[in-house]
Coordinates of C-alpha atoms and ligand atoms in Angstrom, one line a residue:
M505 CA 0.0 0.0 0.0
I506 CA 1.0 3.6 -0.3
E507 CA 3.2 4.7 2.5
T508 CA 2.3 8.3 3.0
Q509 CA -1.0 9.9 4.1
S510 CA -3.4 11.8 1.9
A511 CA -1.8 14.9 0.3
P512 CA -3.8 17.9 -0.8
S513 CA -5.1 17.8 -4.3
A514 CA -3.3 20.3 -6.6
Q515 CA -6.6 21.3 -8.0
S516 CA -9.0 21.9 -5.2
G517 CA -7.1 21.7 -1.9
T518 CA -9.1 18.7 -0.9
P519 CA -7.1 15.6 0.0
A520 CA -6.4 13.2 -2.8
R521 CA -8.2 10.0 -2.5
E522 CA -6.0 7.0 -1.9
V523 CA -6.5 3.7 -3.8
R524 CA -4.2 0.8 -4.5
V525 CA -5.1 0.5 -8.3
A526 CA -6.4 3.3 -10.4
I527 CA -7.7 2.1 -13.8
I528 CA -8.2 4.7 -16.5
G529 CA -11.2 3.9 -18.7
S530 CA -14.1 1.5 -18.4
G531 CA -14.3 0.0 -21.9
F532 CA -13.7 -3.7 -22.6
A533 CA -10.1 -3.4 -21.2
G534 CA -10.8 -1.4 -18.0
L535 CA -13.8 -3.6 -17.1
A536 CA -11.9 -6.8 -17.7
M537 CA -9.1 -5.6 -15.4
A538 CA -11.6 -4.6 -12.7
I539 CA -13.5 -7.8 -13.0
T540 CA -10.3 -9.8 -12.6
L541 CA -9.2 -7.9 -9.5
R542 CA -12.7 -8.2 -8.0
G543 CA -12.7 -11.9 -8.8
R544 CA -9.7 -12.6 -6.5
G545 CA -11.0 -10.5 -3.7
E546 CA -9.2 -7.2 -4.4
T547 CA -11.6 -4.3 -3.7
D548 CA -9.1 -1.4 -3.4
F549 CA -9.4 -0.1 -7.0
L550 CA -11.2 2.6 -8.9
L551 CA -12.1 3.0 -12.6
L552 CA -11.6 6.6 -13.6
E553 CA -14.0 7.2 -16.4
R554 CA -14.3 10.6 -18.2
A555 CA -17.9 9.9 -19.5
D556 CA -21.0 9.1 -17.4
D557 CA -21.3 5.5 -18.3
V558 CA -19.1 2.4 -18.9
G559 CA -18.5 1.1 -22.4
G560 CA -15.6 3.0 -24.0
T561 CA -15.6 2.9 -27.7
W562 CA -18.9 1.0 -27.7
R563 CA -20.5 3.8 -25.7
D564 CA -19.1 6.5 -27.9
N565 CA -19.6 5.2 -31.4
T566 CA -23.3 5.6 -31.9
Y567 CA -23.3 6.5 -35.6
P568 CA -26.0 4.9 -37.8
G569 CA -25.1 1.3 -38.7
A570 CA -22.4 1.0 -35.9
A571 CA -21.8 -2.7 -35.5
C572 CA -19.0 -5.1 -34.8
D573 CA -17.1 -6.8 -37.7
V574 CA -16.1 -9.7 -35.5
Q575 CA -18.7 -12.3 -34.6
S576 CA -20.2 -11.8 -31.1
H577 CA -19.4 -15.3 -29.9
L578 CA -15.8 -14.3 -30.2
Y579 CA -16.1 -10.5 -29.6
S580 CA -17.1 -10.9 -25.9
Y581 CA -15.4 -11.9 -22.7
S582 CA -14.5 -15.6 -22.4
F583 CA -15.7 -15.5 -18.8
A584 CA -19.1 -14.0 -19.7
P585 CA -20.6 -15.7 -22.7
N586 CA -23.9 -14.2 -23.8
P587 CA -26.4 -16.8 -25.2
D588 CA -28.7 -14.0 -26.1
W589 CA -26.8 -12.2 -28.9
P590 CA -29.5 -11.3 -31.3
R591 CA -27.3 -11.4 -34.4
S592 CA -24.1 -13.2 -35.4
Y593 CA -22.4 -9.7 -35.7
S594 CA -24.0 -7.6 -33.0
Q595 CA -24.8 -3.9 -33.3
Q596 CA -23.5 -1.1 -31.0
P597 CA -26.5 -0.9 -28.7
E598 CA -26.3 -4.6 -27.9
I599 CA -22.6 -4.6 -27.3
H600 CA -22.9 -1.5 -25.1
A601 CA -25.8 -3.2 -23.2
Y602 CA -23.6 -6.3 -22.8
L603 CA -20.8 -4.3 -21.2
R604 CA -23.2 -2.4 -18.9
A605 CA -24.8 -5.7 -17.8
T606 CA -21.4 -7.4 -17.3
A607 CA -20.1 -4.5 -15.2
E608 CA -23.2 -4.8 -13.0
R609 CA -23.1 -8.6 -12.8
F610 CA -19.5 -8.6 -11.6
G611 CA -20.0 -5.8 -9.2
V612 CA -17.5 -3.3 -10.7
R613 CA -19.8 -0.5 -11.6
E614 CA -19.7 0.7 -8.0
H615 CA -15.9 1.1 -8.4
C616 CA -16.4 3.6 -11.3
V617 CA -15.8 7.3 -10.8
F618 CA -17.7 8.9 -13.6
G619 CA -16.8 12.4 -15.1
A620 CA -13.2 11.8 -14.1
D621 CA -11.2 12.9 -17.1
V622 CA -7.5 12.2 -16.3
T623 CA -5.7 15.4 -17.0
S624 CA -2.3 14.2 -15.7
A625 CA -0.7 11.3 -13.9
R626 CA 2.8 11.8 -12.4
W627 CA 5.0 9.2 -10.7
D628 CA 6.2 10.4 -7.3
D629 CA 9.4 8.5 -6.6
G630 CA 9.6 9.6 -3.0
A631 CA 6.1 8.4 -2.1
R632 CA 6.2 5.5 -4.6
C633 CA 2.8 6.2 -6.0
W634 CA 1.0 7.8 -8.9
L635 CA -0.5 11.2 -8.4
V636 CA -3.5 11.3 -10.7
A637 CA -5.3 14.6 -11.4
T638 CA -8.8 14.3 -12.9
S639 CA -11.8 16.6 -13.5
A640 CA -13.4 14.8 -10.6
G641 CA -10.6 15.3 -8.1
S642 CA -7.1 13.9 -7.4
F643 CA -6.1 10.3 -6.6
R644 CA -2.9 8.7 -5.2
A645 CA -2.5 5.2 -6.5
Q646 CA 0.2 2.6 -6.0
V647 CA -0.5 1.1 -9.4
L648 CA -1.9 2.8 -12.5
V649 CA -3.5 0.8 -15.3
S650 CA -4.2 2.8 -18.4
A651 CA -7.1 1.2 -20.3
A652 CA -7.9 4.4 -22.2
G653 CA -7.9 2.5 -25.5
A654 CA -6.4 3.2 -28.9
L655 CA -9.7 4.3 -30.5
A656 CA -10.7 6.8 -27.8
D657 CA -9.8 10.1 -29.4
P658 CA -11.0 11.0 -32.9
T659 CA -8.6 12.7 -35.4
Y660 CA -9.9 15.7 -37.3
P661 CA -8.5 16.3 -40.7
D662 CA -6.6 19.5 -41.5
I663 CA -8.7 20.7 -44.4
P664 CA -8.6 24.4 -45.3
G665 CA -11.9 26.1 -44.5
L666 CA -13.3 23.3 -42.4
D667 CA -13.6 25.6 -39.3
G668 CA -15.7 28.1 -41.3
F669 CA -18.2 25.5 -42.5
E670 CA -21.7 26.8 -41.7
G671 CA -23.5 23.5 -41.9
T672 CA -23.1 20.6 -39.4
V673 CA -19.8 18.8 -38.9
M674 CA -19.6 15.6 -36.9
H675 CA -17.0 13.0 -36.4
S676 CA -18.2 9.4 -36.7
A677 CA -17.2 8.8 -33.1
R678 CA -19.1 11.8 -31.9
W679 CA -22.4 11.4 -33.7
D680 CA -25.1 13.9 -32.9
A681 CA -28.3 12.0 -32.9
S682 CA -30.3 15.2 -32.4
H683 CA -29.3 16.4 -35.9
D684 CA -31.7 15.1 -38.5
I685 CA -29.9 14.4 -41.8
T686 CA -33.1 13.4 -43.6
G687 CA -33.2 15.0 -47.0
E688 CA -29.8 16.7 -46.6
K689 CA -26.8 16.9 -48.9
V690 CA -24.3 14.9 -46.9
A691 CA -20.5 14.5 -47.4
V692 CA -18.7 11.5 -45.8
I693 CA -15.0 11.9 -45.6
G694 CA -13.1 8.6 -45.3
T695 CA -13.7 5.1 -46.4
G696 CA -12.5 3.0 -43.4
A697 CA -14.5 0.6 -41.1
S698 CA -16.7 3.4 -39.8
A699 CA -17.5 5.0 -43.1
I700 CA -18.5 1.8 -44.8
Q701 CA -21.1 1.2 -42.0
I702 CA -22.4 4.8 -42.0
V703 CA -22.8 5.2 -45.8
P704 CA -25.3 2.4 -46.4
A705 CA -27.2 3.3 -43.2
I706 CA -27.8 6.9 -44.2
Q707 CA -27.8 6.8 -48.0
P708 CA -31.6 6.0 -48.3
E709 CA -32.5 8.9 -45.9
V710 CA -30.5 11.7 -47.5
E711 CA -31.1 13.8 -50.7
S712 CA -27.5 13.1 -51.8
I713 CA -24.4 11.6 -50.4
A714 CA -20.8 12.3 -51.6
V715 CA -18.2 9.8 -50.3
Y716 CA -14.8 11.4 -50.4
Q717 CA -12.4 8.5 -50.9
R718 CA -8.6 8.9 -50.5
T719 CA -7.8 5.2 -50.6
P720 CA -10.2 2.4 -51.6
A721 CA -10.7 -0.4 -49.1
W722 CA -10.8 -4.1 -49.7
V723 CA -14.3 -5.3 -48.8
V724 CA -15.5 -8.9 -48.4
P725 CA -19.0 -10.2 -47.8
R726 CA -20.6 -10.0 -44.3
T727 CA -22.1 -13.3 -43.3
D728 CA -24.4 -11.8 -40.8
H729 CA -27.7 -13.4 -39.7
P730 CA -30.1 -13.2 -36.8
V731 CA -29.8 -15.8 -34.1
Q732 CA -33.0 -17.7 -33.7
P733 CA -34.6 -18.0 -30.3
W734 CA -34.2 -21.8 -30.4
A735 CA -30.4 -21.3 -30.9
Q736 CA -30.3 -18.9 -27.9
R737 CA -32.1 -21.5 -25.8
L738 CA -29.7 -24.2 -26.9
Y739 CA -26.6 -21.9 -26.0
R740 CA -28.2 -21.4 -22.6
M741 CA -28.7 -25.1 -22.1
V742 CA -25.4 -26.3 -23.5
P743 CA -22.8 -23.6 -22.8
G744 CA -20.1 -25.8 -24.2
L745 CA -21.7 -25.4 -27.6
Q746 CA -21.1 -21.6 -27.6
R747 CA -17.6 -22.2 -26.4
A748 CA -17.0 -24.6 -29.3
I749 CA -18.3 -22.1 -31.8
R750 CA -16.0 -19.5 -30.3
G751 CA -13.1 -21.8 -30.7
L752 CA -14.0 -22.5 -34.4
L753 CA -14.3 -18.7 -35.1
Y754 CA -11.0 -18.0 -33.3
T755 CA -9.2 -20.7 -35.3
S756 CA -10.7 -19.7 -38.7
R757 CA -9.6 -16.1 -38.1
E758 CA -6.2 -17.0 -36.9
I759 CA -5.5 -18.8 -40.3
L760 CA -5.5 -15.3 -41.8
V761 CA -2.3 -14.5 -39.9
I762 CA -0.4 -17.1 -42.0
G763 CA -1.1 -14.9 -45.0
M764 CA -0.7 -11.6 -43.3
A765 CA 2.5 -12.2 -41.3
K766 CA 4.1 -15.3 -42.9
R767 CA 3.3 -16.0 -46.6
R768 CA 1.6 -13.2 -48.3
A769 CA 0.8 -15.3 -51.4
L770 CA -1.8 -17.1 -49.2
L771 CA -3.8 -13.9 -49.2
K772 CA -4.5 -14.2 -52.9
P773 CA -7.8 -16.2 -52.5
V774 CA -9.0 -13.5 -50.0
G775 CA -8.2 -10.9 -52.6
R776 CA -10.1 -12.8 -55.3
L777 CA -13.1 -13.1 -52.9
A778 CA -13.1 -9.3 -52.4
K779 CA -12.7 -8.6 -56.2
A780 CA -15.6 -11.0 -57.0
H781 CA -17.7 -9.2 -54.3
L782 CA -17.0 -5.8 -55.9
E783 CA -17.7 -7.2 -59.4
R784 CA -21.0 -8.7 -58.3
Q785 CA -22.2 -5.5 -56.7
V786 CA -20.9 -2.8 -59.0
R787 CA -21.7 -2.9 -62.7
D788 CA -20.3 0.4 -63.8
P789 CA -16.7 -0.3 -64.8
R790 CA -15.5 3.2 -63.9
L791 CA -16.9 3.1 -60.5
R792 CA -15.6 -0.4 -60.1
K793 CA -12.1 0.7 -61.0
A794 CA -12.3 3.6 -58.6
L795 CA -13.2 1.2 -55.8
T796 CA -10.4 -1.2 -56.6
P797 CA -7.4 -1.0 -54.2
D798 CA -3.9 -1.1 -55.6
Y799 CA -2.3 -2.6 -52.5
T800 CA -2.3 -6.1 -51.2
I801 CA -5.4 -7.1 -49.3
G802 CA -4.8 -7.1 -45.5
C803 CA -2.4 -4.1 -45.6
K804 CA -5.2 -2.0 -44.2
R805 CA -8.0 -3.6 -42.2
I806 CA -10.1 -5.8 -44.4
L807 CA -13.7 -4.5 -44.3
I808 CA -16.8 -6.5 -44.3
S809 CA -20.1 -5.3 -45.8
N810 CA -22.9 -6.4 -48.1
D811 CA -24.4 -3.0 -48.7
Y812 CA -21.5 -0.5 -48.9
F813 CA -20.9 -0.9 -52.7
R814 CA -24.6 -0.8 -53.4
A815 CA -25.0 2.4 -51.4
V816 CA -22.1 4.1 -53.3
A817 CA -23.6 2.9 -56.6
A818 CA -27.1 4.3 -55.7
P819 CA -28.5 7.1 -57.9
N820 CA -28.3 9.7 -55.1
A821 CA -24.6 8.7 -54.3
E822 CA -21.3 9.8 -55.7
L823 CA -17.8 8.5 -55.1
V824 CA -15.4 11.4 -55.1
T825 CA -11.8 10.5 -55.7
A826 CA -10.3 13.9 -56.3
G827 CA -8.7 15.4 -53.2
I828 CA -10.4 18.0 -51.1
A829 CA -9.0 21.4 -51.9
E830 CA -11.1 23.4 -49.4
V831 CA -14.3 23.6 -47.5
R832 CA -16.4 26.7 -48.1
P833 CA -19.3 27.8 -45.8
R834 CA -21.8 25.7 -47.6
S835 CA -19.8 23.5 -49.9
I836 CA -16.8 21.3 -50.5
V837 CA -14.4 22.0 -53.4
T838 CA -12.1 19.3 -54.8
T839 CA -8.8 19.7 -56.5
D840 CA -10.5 19.3 -59.9
G841 CA -12.3 22.6 -59.3
I842 CA -15.8 20.9 -58.7
E843 CA -17.8 22.5 -55.9
R844 CA -20.5 20.3 -54.2
P845 CA -23.1 22.0 -52.1
T846 CA -23.1 20.3 -48.6
D847 CA -25.4 20.5 -45.6
T848 CA -23.6 18.1 -43.3
I849 CA -20.0 16.8 -43.2
V850 CA -19.3 13.4 -41.6
L851 CA -15.7 13.0 -40.7
A852 CA -15.1 9.2 -40.7
T853 CA -11.4 10.0 -40.5
G854 CA -10.3 7.7 -37.7
F855 CA -8.5 8.0 -34.4
A856 CA -5.2 9.1 -32.9
V857 CA -3.6 5.6 -32.5
T858 CA 0.2 6.0 -33.0
D859 CA 0.2 9.3 -31.0
L860 CA -2.2 8.4 -28.1
P861 CA -3.3 11.5 -26.3
I862 CA -3.2 9.8 -22.9
A863 CA 0.6 9.3 -23.5
G864 CA 1.0 13.1 -23.2
R865 CA -0.5 13.1 -19.8
I866 CA 1.4 10.3 -18.0
A867 CA 4.9 11.4 -16.7
G868 CA 7.4 8.9 -15.4
R869 CA 10.2 8.9 -12.9
D870 CA 12.3 11.5 -14.7
G871 CA 9.3 13.8 -15.3
R872 CA 9.1 13.1 -19.0
T873 CA 5.8 12.0 -20.4
L874 CA 5.2 8.7 -22.3
A875 CA 4.7 10.9 -25.4
E876 CA 8.1 12.4 -25.0
V877 CA 9.8 9.0 -24.3
W878 CA 7.9 7.6 -27.4
D879 CA 8.9 10.5 -29.7
E880 CA 10.9 8.0 -31.8
G881 CA 8.0 5.5 -31.7
M882 CA 6.1 3.5 -29.0
V883 CA 8.2 0.9 -27.2
S884 CA 7.3 -1.4 -24.3
N885 CA 7.9 -4.7 -22.7
R886 CA 5.3 -7.2 -23.8
S887 CA 3.1 -4.3 -25.0
T888 CA 2.3 -3.5 -21.3
T889 CA 5.1 -1.9 -19.3
V890 CA 7.6 0.9 -20.1
A891 CA 11.0 1.5 -18.5
G892 CA 11.0 4.6 -16.4
F893 CA 7.3 4.3 -15.6
P894 CA 7.2 2.2 -12.4
N895 CA 3.9 0.5 -11.5
L896 CA 2.3 1.5 -14.8
F897 CA 0.5 -1.0 -16.9
L898 CA -0.9 -0.2 -20.4
L899 CA -3.8 -2.2 -21.7
V900 CA -4.3 -1.9 -25.5
G901 CA -0.9 -0.2 -25.6
P902 CA 1.8 -0.6 -28.3
N903 CA 1.8 -3.6 -30.6
V904 CA -1.2 -5.3 -29.2
G905 CA -3.7 -4.4 -31.9
V906 CA -5.2 -7.0 -34.2
G907 CA -7.1 -6.4 -37.4
H908 CA -8.2 -9.9 -38.1
T909 CA -9.7 -11.1 -34.9
S910 CA -11.2 -10.1 -31.6
M911 CA -9.4 -7.4 -29.6
V912 CA -11.1 -8.9 -26.5
Y913 CA -8.7 -11.9 -26.7
M914 CA -5.7 -9.7 -26.6
I915 CA -7.1 -7.7 -23.7
E916 CA -7.7 -10.8 -21.7
S917 CA -4.1 -11.9 -22.3
Q918 CA -2.8 -8.5 -21.1
V919 CA -5.1 -8.5 -18.1
A920 CA -3.8 -11.9 -17.0
Y921 CA -0.2 -10.6 -17.3
V922 CA -1.0 -7.5 -15.2
D923 CA -2.8 -9.6 -12.6
H924 CA 0.2 -11.8 -12.3
A925 CA 2.4 -8.8 -11.9
L926 CA 0.2 -7.5 -9.1
R927 CA 0.1 -10.9 -7.4
T928 CA 3.9 -11.0 -7.7
M929 CA 4.2 -7.6 -6.0
D930 CA 2.0 -8.9 -3.2
A931 CA 3.9 -12.2 -2.8
E932 CA 7.3 -10.5 -2.7
G933 CA 6.2 -7.5 -0.7
L934 CA 7.2 -5.1 -3.4
A935 CA 6.3 -1.4 -3.4
V936 CA 7.6 -0.9 -6.9
L937 CA 7.9 -3.0 -10.1
E938 CA 9.6 -1.6 -13.2
T939 CA 10.7 -3.2 -16.4
T940 CA 14.2 -2.8 -17.6
P941 CA 15.4 -0.9 -20.7
A942 CA 17.0 -4.2 -21.9
A943 CA 13.7 -6.1 -21.8
Q944 CA 12.1 -3.2 -23.7
E945 CA 14.8 -3.3 -26.4
A946 CA 14.5 -7.0 -26.7
Y947 CA 10.8 -6.8 -27.2
R948 CA 11.2 -4.0 -29.8
A949 CA 13.7 -6.2 -31.7
L950 CA 11.3 -9.1 -31.5
I951 CA 8.4 -7.0 -33.0
A952 CA 10.7 -5.6 -35.7
E953 CA 11.8 -9.1 -36.7
K954 CA 8.2 -10.5 -36.7
S955 CA 7.0 -7.4 -38.7
K956 CA 9.6 -7.6 -41.4
N957 CA 7.8 -9.6 -44.0
T958 CA 4.2 -8.8 -43.0
V959 CA 1.6 -7.4 -45.3
W960 CA 1.4 -4.3 -43.1
L961 CA 4.9 -3.3 -44.0
A962 CA 5.3 -4.8 -47.5
G963 CA 1.7 -4.6 -48.7
G964 CA 2.1 -1.2 -50.5
C965 CA -0.3 0.9 -48.5
A966 CA -0.1 3.8 -46.0
S967 CA -2.0 2.9 -42.8
W968 CA -2.3 4.1 -39.2
Y969 CA -0.8 0.7 -38.2
L970 CA 2.6 2.3 -38.9
D971 CA 4.0 5.4 -37.2
R972 CA 5.6 8.3 -38.9
H973 CA 8.9 6.4 -39.1
G974 CA 7.2 3.6 -40.9
H975 CA 7.5 1.2 -37.9
N976 CA 4.8 -1.1 -36.8
T977 CA 4.1 0.1 -33.3
T978 CA 0.4 -0.8 -33.1
L979 CA -0.2 -4.4 -34.3
W980 CA 0.8 -7.7 -32.8
P981 CA 2.5 -9.2 -35.9
D982 CA 2.0 -12.9 -35.2
F983 CA -0.6 -15.5 -34.1
T984 CA -2.5 -14.2 -31.1
F985 CA -2.0 -17.4 -29.2
R986 CA 1.8 -16.5 -29.2
F987 CA 1.0 -13.3 -27.5
R988 CA -1.1 -15.1 -25.0
K989 CA 1.9 -17.5 -24.3
L990 CA 4.2 -14.5 -23.9
T991 CA 1.9 -12.8 -21.4
R992 CA 0.7 -15.9 -19.5
S993 CA 2.9 -15.0 -16.5
L994 CA 5.2 -12.2 -15.5
D995 CA 8.7 -12.4 -16.9
R996 CA 10.1 -11.6 -13.5
E997 CA 13.7 -11.6 -14.8
N998 CA 12.8 -8.5 -16.9
Y999 CA 11.7 -6.5 -13.9
V1000 CA 13.4 -4.7 -11.0
G1001 CA 11.4 -4.8 -7.8
I1002 CA 11.8 -2.5 -4.8
P1003 CA 10.6 -3.9 -1.5
A1004 CA 8.6 -1.5 0.7
A1005 CA 11.6 -0.7 3.0
A1006 CA 14.3 -0.4 0.2
P1007 CA 15.8 2.7 -1.3
A1008 CA 13.6 4.4 -3.9
R1009 CA 15.9 4.1 -7.0
P1010 CA 15.4 0.7 -8.7
E1011 CA 19.1 0.4 -9.6
E1012 CA 19.9 0.5 -5.9
A1013 CA 17.5 -2.4 -5.3
A1014 CA 18.3 -6.1 -5.7
Ligands
N01_2100 O1 -10.9 5.0 -39.2 P1 -9.7 4.6 -40.3 P2 -12.3 4.3 -38.9 N1 -8.8 13.5 -46.1 O2 -8.5 5.3 -39.7 C1 -9.6 8.8 -44.4 C2 -12.2 0.2 -35.6 N2 -13.6 0.1 -36.0 O3 -13.0 5.0 -37.9 O4 -7.0 5.3 -46.0 C3 -9.4 12.5 -46.6 O5 -9.6 3.2 -40.5 C4 -8.6 7.6 -44.5 O6 -8.0 7.6 -45.8 P3 -6.6 6.8 -46.0 C5 -11.3 -0.6 -36.5 O7 -10.2 -1.0 -35.7 C6 -14.1 -1.1 -35.8 O8 -13.0 3.9 -40.2 O9 -5.8 7.1 -44.9 N3 -9.6 11.3 -46.1 C7 -9.6 6.5 -44.2 O10 -10.3 6.1 -45.4 C8 -10.8 0.4 -37.5 O11 -9.7 0.0 -38.1 C9 -15.4 -1.4 -36.2 O12 -6.2 7.3 -47.3 C10 -9.0 11.1 -44.9 C11 -10.5 7.0 -43.2 O13 -10.5 8.4 -43.3 C12 -10.7 1.6 -36.6 O14 -11.9 1.6 -35.8 C13 -16.1 -0.4 -36.8 C14 -8.3 12.1 -44.2 C15 -10.2 6.7 -41.8 O15 -10.2 5.3 -41.6 C16 -10.8 2.9 -37.3 O16 -11.8 2.9 -38.3 C17 -15.6 0.8 -37.1 C18 -8.2 13.4 -44.9 N4 -7.5 14.4 -44.3 C19 -14.3 1.1 -36.7 N5 -7.9 11.6 -43.0 C20 -15.9 -2.7 -35.9 O17 -16.8 -3.2 -36.5 C21 -8.3 10.4 -43.0 N6 -9.0 10.0 -44.1 C22 -15.3 -3.5 -34.8

């Protein structure tokens, strides 16, 4: 536990609240961490949540058509199967409801501090704790777990004139449901996973829709179907059946890694499937050509949709491939000089992933923030800990992303690792646990080696999977079961531990 008594909060003068573990965020990752702690009897933890509800990205992304592109049997916690999923690929409201219900069921909602936006977190080497400032007061925590997520903060494009637009502008992740787009002239900027769900959902409602495409996406069919009540009953009666289906889904998706990370030639059949899908759905050869990517499938996230191409080919839709030159108060002008009157602009332009905003708010032992330390690219040990940042654990941190399967699998692997680290601290009576620079360097080299021949580096596309130096700092570049093996238990030899009564500097400790 923390050694010193409550210190005054820098913000308000009120004492900082003391807690053993502070978890930032209550999405899939934060809740999994909390449920694991609770499951083994730990109650001295808080989830600091900037919003007023749990759910993370599944709370925030409420745009029309928002749904998961991984089957729900797989895109859910292994410890909380849900026999009642209404569809094979669930929609946002159902996933959010699942997270809310799971938080209640495992008793972790009562640990949430809502409206607590973390503005800074600073390691205090003397007190051996994290000083966390939030919009809901200050906290002192022995351990800080950042589960803020990689898709938490939208990126807004730097387009001349966008600020002066007099119509409505909304980011896909900040959808304004009170704004009625019926009968409007709508522009959608971007053609990623969010855009291809939004476009078909709104195209029938609007007067016209212009889809501004910078890079076409590979799209394969979506094998979505409702789950019949008899099947839900069966899953309830025979839970093993749902587990078996989960296993089959997991295995079938993992096969993709062979093509993406090992032998790219094996992706050819997937490319042919996507081409055939496009040819079936789009008759106009010019439109078809404009929608055909020139990079290897898998280099960017493979998208799944049965209605995106049809929506783009609809009479009231236009695919715009010329770059955007400027936004005027009531229109968008492209580089070919064409001006298109516009009422609403939807920015489906993605998230800050390689430059996580939370990294600018967490300062380690030498006062530098994670963002400063990561200026040359995100580095870590096992995607979870960073040298110079004692007692800090990152969930959904560097090189843990997956495009082909369920992120929940990776989250559960990381949570098991963090949990083992905390139990190790308890067992050894450690006040501080910190990974070594050598372990971090070895992990960086491992990631670089595994990434070398992957489609993400060699597939001929620019993607947010790579940082500005062209390094893969976001994706786990191998089978996900290998990540699970690597994080099954704490690699104790890669950590320096300081017992409660020892000197504060790790290099002085045994
Ligand atoms: O964002 P993206 P997203 N001018 O970054 C374009 C998850 N997700 O929100 O490709 C013009 O993929 C950009 O163009 P380009 C999933 O992990 C999951 O769609 O860079 N265009 C691209 O087309 C996903 O990967 C689900 O050339 C600009 C688009 O905007 C992640 O979220 C559903 C531009 C951004 O695509 C992000 O997806 C939805 C500019 N200045 C999302 N800047 C599930 O179903 C960017 N673009 C689980």
